[in-house]
Amino acid sequence: MQEQRIKDPSLAPEGRLKIEWASKHMPVLAQIKNRFAKEKPLKDLTLGACLHVTKETAFLAETFLAAGANVALCGSNPLSTQDDVAAALAEEGAKTFAWRVQTTQEYYWCVEKVLDYKPLITLDDGADLVGTLHSKRSELLAVVKGGTEETTTGVLRLRAMEKNGALKYPIIAVNDAYTKHLFDNRYGTGQSTLDGILRATNVLLAGKNFVVCGYGWCGRGIALRAQGMGANVIVTEVNPTRALEAAMNGLRVMPIADAAVVGDVFVTATGDTDVIRKEHMQRMKDGALLANSGHFNVEVNPKYLEELATSKRNIRPNLDEYTLKNGRRLYLLAEGRLVNLAAAEGHPSEVMDMSFANQALCTEHLAKTDRMEPKVYTVPKVIDEKVAKLKLDAMQIRIDELTEEQKRYLATWETGTT
Ligand SMILES: NC(=O)c1ccc[n+]([C@@H]2O[C@H](COP(=O)([O-])OP(=O)(O)OC[C@H]3O[C@@H](n4cnc5c(N)ncnc54)[C@H](O)[C@@H]3O)[C@@H](O)[C@H]2O)c1
């Protein structure tokens, strides 16, 4: 069986330094790794992972290797793999099938290579691994015991599978843990999306009309950080409560058709399709920047720009200029793929520390627990709370504990107005 396919094994030393840097900022996962190395809770089990191949994912893979697992890994996006990190991982013994810039065909070839290892537990980011396993490799369903899912879009797809009776094994929705989405989706995506936009363009954000499509966990973070850089943030939404929240946070809220006319920078983070369409692009200002931080490249669909444009030029890495028939130029970042991973390095290690601590503990939970019903499960509360506690400890933040009197008070109904 082919053991790996990466871009260039000679990049491994650089990758190793990056992983070391990430590990220094991931104290919770480091603690779990030390325990796993002693206890070997995943000894001889095979894990199949489809995750963005970043330095933080590499440290998670090292944690699993330390636990005694066999790890097969592919990237969860054709543009997000860090080639030096992939090289280091392959050298360390993870069966790695990942390189930056893949065709859709190559991407799914890698997914199938991971499945060739017949994983007992799958770790997915976007549900492509689970989707391929169910549709093209259903013979493996007899082997799989469970899986985890990292992101909102993946959880949505899995819940749709569950509803249709299509889901054949249990998945823990890591995304839904508080210690994941409150921090990773909000502060991680907030910071790294701006990082991606700046690395791709180096434009000044102060004073720009910065349109955020979707005011969910990611959108809130992006809006917050763009505000911090002095941008005038405009939010578009379809959910009335979230639109109201944006308005009360002092942001302008309007339909995308109106925002299209005034925006300088557009970022989608909805998990939805066709958020910015042809009719919006045609009304945009000359020079408008379009970026996406949602999971798939369907929010700002490049096909519309291709159809509208008379010419296209690559200006610099991760920045394409489309000249429209009306003479205006629009700039698409990172081909409409996750801008924070394609044009920057993804989330900072400190937030991935919590996301991947959840991944590690949920994988251990799946390995130790009897086979569960084929449903989408939330992360066990004890794991979520443990990750929060360990992170606080690592940050040397102490908090109060309830007194016995307070515990009694909070559990009774008799005491009211005094
Ligand atoms: N870039 C990253 O690293 C990263 C990290 C985490 C999540 N994600 C992805 O980002 C996307 C959003 O995740 P989330 O956790 O914020 O989800 P969420 O469900 O919290 O928020 C999505 C928001 O988008 C809104 N929305 C849906 N369709 C819309 C439309 N047509 N126009 C405007 N608003 C619309 C929804 O009402 C909702 O408020 C998902 O695809 C998720 O997988 C990316």
Tab-separated table of C-alpha atoms and ligand atoms in Angstrom:
chain	number	residue	atom	x	y	z
A	1	MET	CA	0.000	0.000	0.000
A	2	GLN	CA	1.299	3.492	-0.851
A	3	GLU	CA	2.470	4.916	2.478
A	4	GLN	CA	2.392	8.634	1.807
A	5	ARG	CA	2.157	11.364	-0.780
A	6	ILE	CA	3.410	14.795	0.084
A	7	LYS	CA	5.035	17.583	-1.894
A	8	ASP	CA	8.646	17.419	-0.763
A	9	PRO	CA	10.167	15.320	2.059
A	10	SER	CA	13.152	17.694	2.307
A	11	LEU	CA	10.859	20.324	3.869
A	12	ALA	CA	10.550	18.204	7.034
A	13	PRO	CA	13.060	20.151	9.213
A	14	GLU	CA	11.142	23.427	8.679
A	15	GLY	CA	7.886	21.641	9.412
A	16	ARG	CA	9.282	20.189	12.610
A	17	LEU	CA	10.256	23.626	13.886
A	18	LYS	CA	6.734	24.885	13.185
A	19	ILE	CA	5.179	21.946	15.038
A	20	GLU	CA	7.503	22.576	17.965
A	21	TRP	CA	6.433	26.241	17.999
A	22	ALA	CA	2.747	25.249	17.943
A	23	SER	CA	3.228	22.701	20.720
A	24	LYS	CA	4.693	25.377	22.997
A	25	HIS	CA	1.403	27.273	22.683
A	26	MET	CA	-0.824	24.238	23.189
A	27	PRO	CA	-0.353	23.378	26.872
A	28	VAL	CA	-3.658	21.533	27.282
A	29	LEU	CA	-2.996	19.180	24.401
A	30	ALA	CA	0.605	18.791	25.595
A	31	GLN	CA	-0.667	17.594	28.965
A	32	ILE	CA	-3.023	15.130	27.264
A	33	LYS	CA	-0.155	13.937	25.068
A	34	ASN	CA	1.992	13.218	28.141
A	35	ARG	CA	-0.794	11.186	29.702
A	36	PHE	CA	-1.467	9.343	26.428
A	37	ALA	CA	2.235	8.500	26.127
A	38	LYS	CA	2.098	6.773	29.534
A	39	GLU	CA	-1.326	5.126	29.283
A	40	LYS	CA	-1.409	4.278	25.539
A	41	PRO	CA	-5.222	4.466	25.390
A	42	LEU	CA	-5.283	4.078	21.589
A	43	LYS	CA	-2.725	1.292	21.293
A	44	ASP	CA	-2.804	-0.302	17.828
A	45	LEU	CA	-6.036	1.453	16.862
A	46	THR	CA	-6.200	3.061	13.430
A	47	LEU	CA	-7.412	6.637	13.121
A	48	GLY	CA	-8.328	8.161	9.765
A	49	ALA	CA	-8.240	11.941	9.749
A	50	CYS	CA	-9.305	14.536	7.200
A	51	LEU	CA	-8.183	17.792	8.828
A	52	HIS	CA	-6.413	20.933	7.626
A	53	VAL	CA	-2.754	19.892	7.666
A	54	THR	CA	-1.379	22.690	9.837
A	55	LYS	CA	1.235	22.730	12.585
A	56	GLU	CA	-1.539	22.392	15.194
A	57	THR	CA	-3.062	19.354	13.456
A	58	ALA	CA	0.422	17.877	13.369
A	59	PHE	CA	0.677	18.206	17.142
A	60	LEU	CA	-2.693	16.449	17.450
A	61	ALA	CA	-1.396	13.662	15.184
A	62	GLU	CA	1.724	13.403	17.384
A	63	THR	CA	-0.563	13.114	20.402
A	64	PHE	CA	-2.333	10.164	18.780
A	65	LEU	CA	0.951	8.539	17.769
A	66	ALA	CA	2.126	8.915	21.390
A	67	ALA	CA	-1.088	7.160	22.454
A	68	GLY	CA	-0.097	4.151	20.379
A	69	ALA	CA	-2.441	4.775	17.439
A	70	ASN	CA	-1.750	4.349	13.745
A	71	VAL	CA	-2.635	7.620	12.020
A	72	ALA	CA	-3.582	8.168	8.376
A	73	LEU	CA	-4.164	11.779	7.422
A	74	CYS	CA	-5.266	13.896	4.482
A	75	GLY	CA	-6.070	17.603	4.211
A	76	SER	CA	-9.642	18.855	4.448
A	77	ASN	CA	-9.206	21.522	1.785
A	78	PRO	CA	-7.256	21.574	-1.484
A	79	LEU	CA	-5.492	24.820	-0.525
A	80	SER	CA	-4.893	24.581	3.218
A	81	THR	CA	-2.030	22.078	3.582
A	82	GLN	CA	1.278	23.399	4.894
A	83	ASP	CA	3.749	21.347	2.863
A	84	ASP	CA	6.607	21.534	5.366
A	85	VAL	CA	4.335	20.319	8.150
A	86	ALA	CA	3.050	17.466	5.950
A	87	ALA	CA	6.672	16.451	5.290
A	88	ALA	CA	7.514	16.429	9.010
A	89	LEU	CA	4.420	14.381	9.813
A	90	ALA	CA	5.176	11.823	7.143
A	91	GLU	CA	8.678	11.465	8.594
A	92	GLU	CA	7.259	10.969	12.082
A	93	GLY	CA	5.176	8.027	10.966
A	94	ALA	CA	1.742	9.424	10.153
A	95	LYS	CA	0.564	8.087	6.774
A	96	THR	CA	0.200	11.484	5.145
A	97	PHE	CA	-1.563	12.216	1.862
A	98	ALA	CA	-1.585	15.985	1.539
A	99	TRP	CA	-0.064	18.812	-0.443
A	100	ARG	CA	-1.032	22.409	-1.089
A	101	VAL	CA	-2.931	23.135	-4.330
A	102	GLN	CA	-4.884	20.073	-5.341
A	103	THR	CA	-7.511	19.420	-7.964
A	104	THR	CA	-10.842	18.136	-6.686
A	105	GLN	CA	-9.889	14.726	-8.061
A	106	GLU	CA	-6.570	14.715	-6.198
A	107	TYR	CA	-8.316	15.860	-3.046
A	108	TYR	CA	-10.712	12.896	-3.076
A	109	TRP	CA	-7.884	10.531	-4.052
A	110	CYS	CA	-6.213	11.485	-0.752
A	111	VAL	CA	-9.459	10.966	1.162
A	112	GLU	CA	-9.717	7.450	-0.278
A	113	LYS	CA	-6.070	6.722	0.545
A	114	VAL	CA	-6.845	7.442	4.192
A	115	LEU	CA	-9.865	5.146	4.007
A	116	ASP	CA	-7.640	2.377	2.612
A	117	TYR	CA	-6.224	2.113	6.136
A	118	LYS	CA	-9.666	0.977	7.373
A	119	PRO	CA	-9.948	3.400	10.293
A	120	LEU	CA	-11.697	2.402	13.492
A	121	ILE	CA	-12.294	6.076	14.281
A	122	THR	CA	-12.605	8.937	11.787
A	123	LEU	CA	-11.764	12.583	12.471
A	124	ASP	CA	-13.329	14.907	9.947
A	125	ASP	CA	-13.494	18.625	9.191
A	126	GLY	CA	-16.398	19.257	6.832
A	127	ALA	CA	-17.658	15.639	6.587
A	128	ASP	CA	-15.982	14.727	3.281
A	129	LEU	CA	-14.314	11.676	4.836
A	130	VAL	CA	-17.577	10.466	6.372
A	131	GLY	CA	-19.485	11.273	3.166
A	132	THR	CA	-17.010	9.319	1.000
A	133	LEU	CA	-16.976	6.421	3.462
A	134	HIS	CA	-20.772	6.154	3.344
A	135	SER	CA	-21.177	6.639	-0.398
A	136	LYS	CA	-18.149	5.064	-2.097
A	137	ARG	CA	-16.577	2.849	0.552
A	138	SER	CA	-19.583	1.531	2.441
A	139	GLU	CA	-17.836	-1.856	2.953
A	140	LEU	CA	-15.809	-0.044	5.657
A	141	LEU	CA	-18.906	0.745	7.731
A	142	ALA	CA	-18.545	-2.673	9.370
A	143	VAL	CA	-15.121	-1.624	10.706
A	144	VAL	CA	-15.754	1.932	11.940
A	145	LYS	CA	-16.721	2.419	15.559
A	146	GLY	CA	-17.214	6.178	15.600
A	147	GLY	CA	-15.988	9.567	14.517
A	148	THR	CA	-15.606	13.212	15.393
A	149	GLU	CA	-16.469	16.341	13.412
A	150	GLU	CA	-14.595	19.607	13.744
A	151	THR	CA	-16.688	22.266	12.014
A	152	THR	CA	-20.173	23.776	11.742
A	153	THR	CA	-20.666	22.816	8.106
A	154	GLY	CA	-19.677	19.214	8.803
A	155	VAL	CA	-22.092	19.015	11.733
A	156	LEU	CA	-24.900	20.387	9.524
A	157	ARG	CA	-24.192	17.749	6.873
A	158	LEU	CA	-24.051	14.968	9.481
A	159	ARG	CA	-27.306	16.056	11.099
A	160	ALA	CA	-28.891	15.965	7.618
A	161	MET	CA	-27.545	12.413	7.202
A	162	GLU	CA	-28.920	11.453	10.612
A	163	LYS	CA	-32.329	12.905	9.735
A	164	ASN	CA	-32.439	10.961	6.464
A	165	GLY	CA	-31.426	7.731	8.219
A	166	ALA	CA	-28.205	7.735	6.166
A	167	LEU	CA	-25.738	8.006	9.061
A	168	LYS	CA	-24.448	4.554	9.946
A	169	TYR	CA	-22.067	5.243	12.801
A	170	PRO	CA	-21.911	7.662	15.748
A	171	ILE	CA	-20.171	11.010	15.444
A	172	ILE	CA	-19.269	13.428	18.217
A	173	ALA	CA	-19.784	17.029	17.111
A	174	VAL	CA	-16.625	18.593	18.523
A	175	ASN	CA	-17.684	21.911	16.977
A	176	ASP	CA	-20.596	22.118	19.389
A	177	ALA	CA	-18.454	22.023	22.532
A	178	TYR	CA	-18.386	25.420	24.228
A	179	THR	CA	-14.614	25.183	24.458
A	180	LYS	CA	-14.561	24.825	20.676
A	181	HIS	CA	-16.953	27.191	18.933
A	182	LEU	CA	-16.911	30.023	21.485
A	183	PHE	CA	-13.166	30.377	21.020
A	184	ASP	CA	-12.052	28.705	17.778
A	185	ASN	CA	-14.911	29.925	15.570
A	186	ARG	CA	-15.043	33.365	17.148
A	187	TYR	CA	-11.540	34.442	18.186
A	188	GLY	CA	-9.652	32.004	15.959
A	189	THR	CA	-11.562	32.789	12.773
A	190	GLY	CA	-11.732	36.464	13.740
A	191	GLN	CA	-7.990	36.901	13.992
A	192	SER	CA	-6.886	34.490	11.262
A	193	THR	CA	-9.368	35.786	8.682
A	194	LEU	CA	-7.963	39.278	9.021
A	195	ASP	CA	-4.483	37.740	8.927
A	196	GLY	CA	-5.344	36.024	5.616
A	197	ILE	CA	-6.793	39.191	4.094
A	198	LEU	CA	-3.762	41.220	5.132
A	199	ARG	CA	-1.223	38.661	3.917
A	200	ALA	CA	-3.009	38.460	0.544
A	201	THR	CA	-3.495	42.210	0.052
A	202	ASN	CA	-1.750	44.284	2.744
A	203	VAL	CA	-4.556	46.865	2.426
A	204	LEU	CA	-5.359	49.311	5.211
A	205	LEU	CA	-8.560	48.282	6.954
A	206	ALA	CA	-9.080	51.535	8.877
A	207	GLY	CA	-11.870	53.528	7.296
A	208	LYS	CA	-12.925	50.773	4.885
A	209	ASN	CA	-16.508	49.547	4.595
A	210	PHE	CA	-16.034	45.953	5.696
A	211	VAL	CA	-18.999	43.688	4.972
A	212	VAL	CA	-19.380	40.514	7.021
A	213	CYS	CA	-21.963	38.076	5.631
A	214	GLY	CA	-23.281	35.920	8.466
A	215	TYR	CA	-23.183	36.974	12.121
A	216	GLY	CA	-22.713	33.516	13.619
A	217	TRP	CA	-19.738	32.462	15.731
A	218	CYS	CA	-17.228	33.124	12.965
A	219	GLY	CA	-18.929	36.279	11.686
A	220	ARG	CA	-19.039	37.791	15.191
A	221	GLY	CA	-15.307	37.250	15.563
A	222	ILE	CA	-14.477	38.664	12.142
A	223	ALA	CA	-16.676	41.728	12.754
A	224	LEU	CA	-15.157	42.292	16.189
A	225	ARG	CA	-11.600	42.185	14.916
A	226	ALA	CA	-12.352	44.307	11.826
A	227	GLN	CA	-13.919	46.911	14.134
A	228	GLY	CA	-10.752	46.812	16.198
A	229	MET	CA	-8.746	47.679	13.092
A	230	GLY	CA	-10.902	50.748	12.512
A	231	ALA	CA	-13.109	49.391	9.722
A	232	ASN	CA	-16.760	50.395	9.358
A	233	VAL	CA	-18.401	47.022	9.709
A	234	ILE	CA	-21.634	46.159	7.907
A	235	VAL	CA	-23.407	42.875	8.610
A	236	THR	CA	-25.725	40.905	6.334
A	237	GLU	CA	-27.873	38.158	7.873
A	238	VAL	CA	-30.937	35.992	7.248
A	239	ASN	CA	-31.590	35.294	10.932
A	240	PRO	CA	-33.567	38.134	12.627
A	241	THR	CA	-32.113	37.530	16.106
A	242	ARG	CA	-28.541	37.575	14.888
A	243	ALA	CA	-29.228	40.665	12.768
A	244	LEU	CA	-30.651	42.375	15.858
A	245	GLU	CA	-27.615	41.367	17.891
A	246	ALA	CA	-25.334	42.905	15.250
A	247	ALA	CA	-27.406	46.093	15.246
A	248	MET	CA	-27.252	46.350	19.042
A	249	ASN	CA	-23.507	45.786	18.902
A	250	GLY	CA	-23.418	49.037	16.975
A	251	LEU	CA	-23.018	47.589	13.481
A	252	ARG	CA	-24.918	48.559	10.357
A	253	VAL	CA	-27.179	45.780	9.096
A	254	MET	CA	-28.565	45.637	5.567
A	255	PRO	CA	-29.311	43.169	2.759
A	256	ILE	CA	-26.378	42.052	0.627
A	257	ALA	CA	-27.904	43.851	-2.375
A	258	ASP	CA	-27.422	47.182	-0.529
A	259	ALA	CA	-24.097	46.254	1.046
A	260	ALA	CA	-22.758	45.289	-2.401
A	261	VAL	CA	-22.883	48.921	-3.504
A	262	VAL	CA	-20.972	50.380	-0.548
A	263	GLY	CA	-18.583	47.628	0.535
A	264	ASP	CA	-14.814	47.803	0.078
A	265	VAL	CA	-14.077	44.375	1.585
A	266	PHE	CA	-16.517	41.440	1.708
A	267	VAL	CA	-16.080	38.341	3.867
A	268	THR	CA	-18.560	35.484	3.936
A	269	ALA	CA	-18.847	33.156	6.951
A	270	THR	CA	-22.271	31.568	6.660
A	271	GLY	CA	-21.833	27.887	5.778
A	272	ASP	CA	-24.447	28.660	3.107
A	273	THR	CA	-24.218	28.678	-0.681
A	274	ASP	CA	-24.426	31.548	-3.203
A	275	VAL	CA	-24.279	34.285	-0.577
A	276	ILE	CA	-22.628	36.772	-2.964
A	277	ARG	CA	-24.060	36.283	-6.428
A	278	LYS	CA	-23.651	37.740	-9.918
A	279	GLU	CA	-26.195	40.499	-9.390
A	280	HIS	CA	-24.251	41.673	-6.329
A	281	MET	CA	-20.854	41.495	-8.031
A	282	GLN	CA	-22.122	43.611	-10.897
A	283	ARG	CA	-23.013	46.414	-8.487
A	284	MET	CA	-19.753	46.416	-6.533
A	285	LYS	CA	-17.256	49.262	-6.515
A	286	ASP	CA	-14.124	49.106	-8.633
A	287	GLY	CA	-11.420	47.513	-6.455
A	288	ALA	CA	-13.694	45.614	-4.061
A	289	LEU	CA	-12.051	42.644	-2.281
A	290	LEU	CA	-13.954	39.376	-1.893
A	291	ALA	CA	-12.973	36.727	0.629
A	292	ASN	CA	-14.589	33.707	2.233
A	293	SER	CA	-14.020	32.124	5.626
A	294	GLY	CA	-16.863	29.609	5.498
A	295	HIS	CA	-15.999	25.958	4.988
A	296	PHE	CA	-16.668	25.526	1.268
A	297	ASN	CA	-15.883	27.735	-1.720
A	298	VAL	CA	-19.543	28.209	-2.589
A	299	GLU	CA	-20.279	31.356	-0.577
A	300	VAL	CA	-18.504	33.676	-3.014
A	301	ASN	CA	-18.636	31.313	-5.935
A	302	PRO	CA	-15.678	31.899	-8.307
A	303	LYS	CA	-17.779	30.564	-11.183
A	304	TYR	CA	-19.816	33.807	-11.156
A	305	LEU	CA	-16.686	35.905	-11.459
A	306	GLU	CA	-15.451	33.707	-14.305
A	307	GLU	CA	-18.775	34.218	-16.095
A	308	LEU	CA	-18.823	37.977	-15.562
A	309	ALA	CA	-15.192	38.708	-16.347
A	310	THR	CA	-13.610	39.687	-19.632
A	311	SER	CA	-10.149	38.993	-18.226
A	312	LYS	CA	-8.400	37.583	-15.157
A	313	ARG	CA	-4.905	38.198	-13.800
A	314	ASN	CA	-3.055	36.854	-10.826
A	315	ILE	CA	-1.717	39.867	-8.943
A	316	ARG	CA	0.196	38.132	-6.159
A	317	PRO	CA	-0.207	34.905	-4.165
A	318	ASN	CA	-3.844	34.362	-3.209
A	319	LEU	CA	-5.101	37.418	-5.096
A	320	ASP	CA	-6.815	37.254	-8.486
A	321	GLU	CA	-8.122	40.284	-10.353
A	322	TYR	CA	-11.272	39.914	-12.452
A	323	THR	CA	-12.137	42.710	-14.863
A	324	LEU	CA	-15.871	42.738	-15.474
A	325	LYS	CA	-17.709	43.774	-18.630
A	326	ASN	CA	-18.631	47.037	-16.878
A	327	GLY	CA	-14.901	47.805	-16.597
A	328	ARG	CA	-14.734	47.434	-12.805
A	329	ARG	CA	-12.126	45.215	-11.222
A	330	LEU	CA	-12.978	42.819	-8.405
A	331	TYR	CA	-10.347	40.957	-6.415
A	332	LEU	CA	-10.933	37.397	-5.205
A	333	LEU	CA	-8.779	36.115	-2.360
A	334	ALA	CA	-7.574	32.510	-2.172
A	335	GLU	CA	-9.917	31.353	-4.961
A	336	GLY	CA	-12.856	31.785	-2.613
A	337	ARG	CA	-11.557	29.058	-0.286
A	338	LEU	CA	-11.131	29.543	3.484
A	339	VAL	CA	-9.002	32.678	3.417
A	340	ASN	CA	-7.536	32.160	6.879
A	341	LEU	CA	-6.110	28.767	5.979
A	342	ALA	CA	-5.299	29.317	2.319
A	343	ALA	CA	-3.714	32.777	2.616
A	344	ALA	CA	-2.507	32.549	6.236
A	345	GLU	CA	-1.817	29.707	8.690
A	346	GLY	CA	-5.273	29.105	10.121
A	347	HIS	CA	-6.153	29.707	13.723
A	348	PRO	CA	-3.501	30.547	16.297
A	349	SER	CA	-2.253	27.549	18.263
A	350	GLU	CA	-3.754	28.827	21.520
A	351	VAL	CA	-7.333	28.301	20.321
A	352	MET	CA	-6.563	25.073	18.485
A	353	ASP	CA	-5.254	23.877	21.853
A	354	MET	CA	-8.844	23.697	23.077
A	355	SER	CA	-10.391	22.417	19.846
A	356	PHE	CA	-7.860	19.634	19.566
A	357	ALA	CA	-7.931	18.803	23.271
A	358	ASN	CA	-11.625	18.083	22.633
A	359	GLN	CA	-10.688	16.002	19.574
A	360	ALA	CA	-8.142	13.993	21.567
A	361	LEU	CA	-10.441	13.359	24.538
A	362	CYS	CA	-13.455	12.553	22.341
A	363	THR	CA	-11.373	10.061	20.355
A	364	GLU	CA	-10.289	8.413	23.613
A	365	HIS	CA	-13.938	8.405	24.727
A	366	LEU	CA	-15.031	6.681	21.485
A	367	ALA	CA	-12.250	4.121	21.810
A	368	LYS	CA	-13.147	3.264	25.419
A	369	THR	CA	-16.946	3.345	25.141
A	370	ASP	CA	-19.118	0.495	23.844
A	371	ARG	CA	-20.362	1.067	20.294
A	372	MET	CA	-22.967	3.845	20.358
A	373	GLU	CA	-26.095	4.327	18.240
A	374	PRO	CA	-25.477	5.984	14.837
A	375	LYS	CA	-26.340	9.548	15.811
A	376	VAL	CA	-24.666	12.926	16.091
A	377	TYR	CA	-23.666	13.416	19.740
A	378	THR	CA	-22.620	16.496	21.643
A	379	VAL	CA	-19.256	16.443	23.398
A	380	PRO	CA	-19.699	14.938	26.885
A	381	LYS	CA	-20.035	17.830	29.359
A	382	VAL	CA	-17.247	16.451	31.519
A	383	ILE	CA	-14.823	16.713	28.589
A	384	ASP	CA	-15.921	20.262	27.689
A	385	GLU	CA	-15.549	21.415	31.306
A	386	LYS	CA	-12.242	19.623	31.740
A	387	VAL	CA	-10.807	21.406	28.692
A	388	ALA	CA	-11.942	24.788	30.083
A	389	LYS	CA	-10.413	24.011	33.447
A	390	LEU	CA	-7.104	22.832	32.011
A	391	LYS	CA	-6.922	25.923	29.802
A	392	LEU	CA	-7.538	28.226	32.766
A	393	ASP	CA	-4.838	26.395	34.719
A	394	ALA	CA	-2.437	26.771	31.811
A	395	MET	CA	-3.214	30.490	31.668
A	396	GLN	CA	-2.670	30.671	35.454
A	397	ILE	CA	-6.153	32.078	35.969
A	398	ARG	CA	-7.854	31.096	39.211
A	399	ILE	CA	-11.598	31.303	39.782
A	400	ASP	CA	-13.913	30.985	42.762
A	401	GLU	CA	-15.636	27.826	43.926
A	402	LEU	CA	-19.199	27.624	45.184
A	403	THR	CA	-19.464	27.436	48.972
A	404	GLU	CA	-21.666	24.703	50.471
A	405	GLU	CA	-24.196	27.433	51.361
A	406	GLN	CA	-24.209	28.712	47.776
A	407	LYS	CA	-24.695	25.204	46.392
A	408	ARG	CA	-27.681	24.720	48.719
A	409	TYR	CA	-29.102	28.137	47.812
A	410	LEU	CA	-28.846	27.519	44.081
A	411	ALA	CA	-30.586	24.156	44.428
A	412	THR	CA	-33.621	25.339	46.423
A	413	TRP	CA	-36.779	27.236	45.508
A	414	GLU	CA	-38.072	28.180	48.953
A	415	THR	CA	-36.016	31.337	49.440
A	416	GLY	CA	-37.325	34.334	47.459
A	417	THR	CA	-37.556	38.057	48.325
A	418	THR	CA	-36.229	38.700	51.825
B	1	LIG	N1	-12.377	29.566	8.501
B	1	LIG	C1	-12.318	28.728	9.511
B	1	LIG	O1	-11.259	28.381	9.993
B	1	LIG	C2	-13.592	28.267	10.125
B	1	LIG	C3	-13.646	27.935	11.476
B	1	LIG	C4	-14.853	27.514	12.009
B	1	LIG	C5	-15.967	27.413	11.180
B	1	LIG	N2	-15.845	27.686	9.854
B	1	LIG	C6	-16.977	27.611	8.920
B	1	LIG	O2	-17.573	28.916	8.871
B	1	LIG	C7	-18.961	28.796	8.546
B	1	LIG	C8	-19.786	29.497	9.618
B	1	LIG	O3	-19.598	28.846	10.863
B	1	LIG	P1	-20.270	29.412	12.209
B	1	LIG	O4	-19.809	28.538	13.295
B	1	LIG	O5	-20.090	30.873	12.291
B	1	LIG	O6	-21.813	29.091	11.883
B	1	LIG	P2	-23.106	29.756	12.557
B	1	LIG	O7	-24.224	28.816	12.255
B	1	LIG	O8	-22.829	30.143	13.959
B	1	LIG	O9	-23.305	31.117	11.713
B	1	LIG	C9	-23.668	31.193	10.383
B	1	LIG	C10	-24.523	32.439	10.228
B	1	LIG	O10	-24.721	32.699	8.842
B	1	LIG	C11	-26.063	33.140	8.655
B	1	LIG	N3	-26.450	32.935	7.254
B	1	LIG	C12	-26.829	31.809	6.628
B	1	LIG	N4	-27.103	32.064	5.332
B	1	LIG	C13	-26.869	33.384	5.143
B	1	LIG	C14	-26.963	34.256	4.024
B	1	LIG	N5	-27.349	33.792	2.820
B	1	LIG	N6	-26.646	35.555	4.184
B	1	LIG	C15	-26.240	36.045	5.393
B	1	LIG	N7	-26.151	35.266	6.496
B	1	LIG	C16	-26.447	33.955	6.364
B	1	LIG	C17	-26.863	32.295	9.648
B	1	LIG	O11	-28.111	32.899	9.932
B	1	LIG	C18	-25.925	32.283	10.861
B	1	LIG	O12	-26.170	33.349	11.747
B	1	LIG	C19	-19.208	27.292	8.438
B	1	LIG	O13	-19.055	26.896	7.094
B	1	LIG	C20	-18.106	26.686	9.286
B	1	LIG	O14	-17.853	25.340	8.960
B	1	LIG	C21	-14.694	28.135	9.319
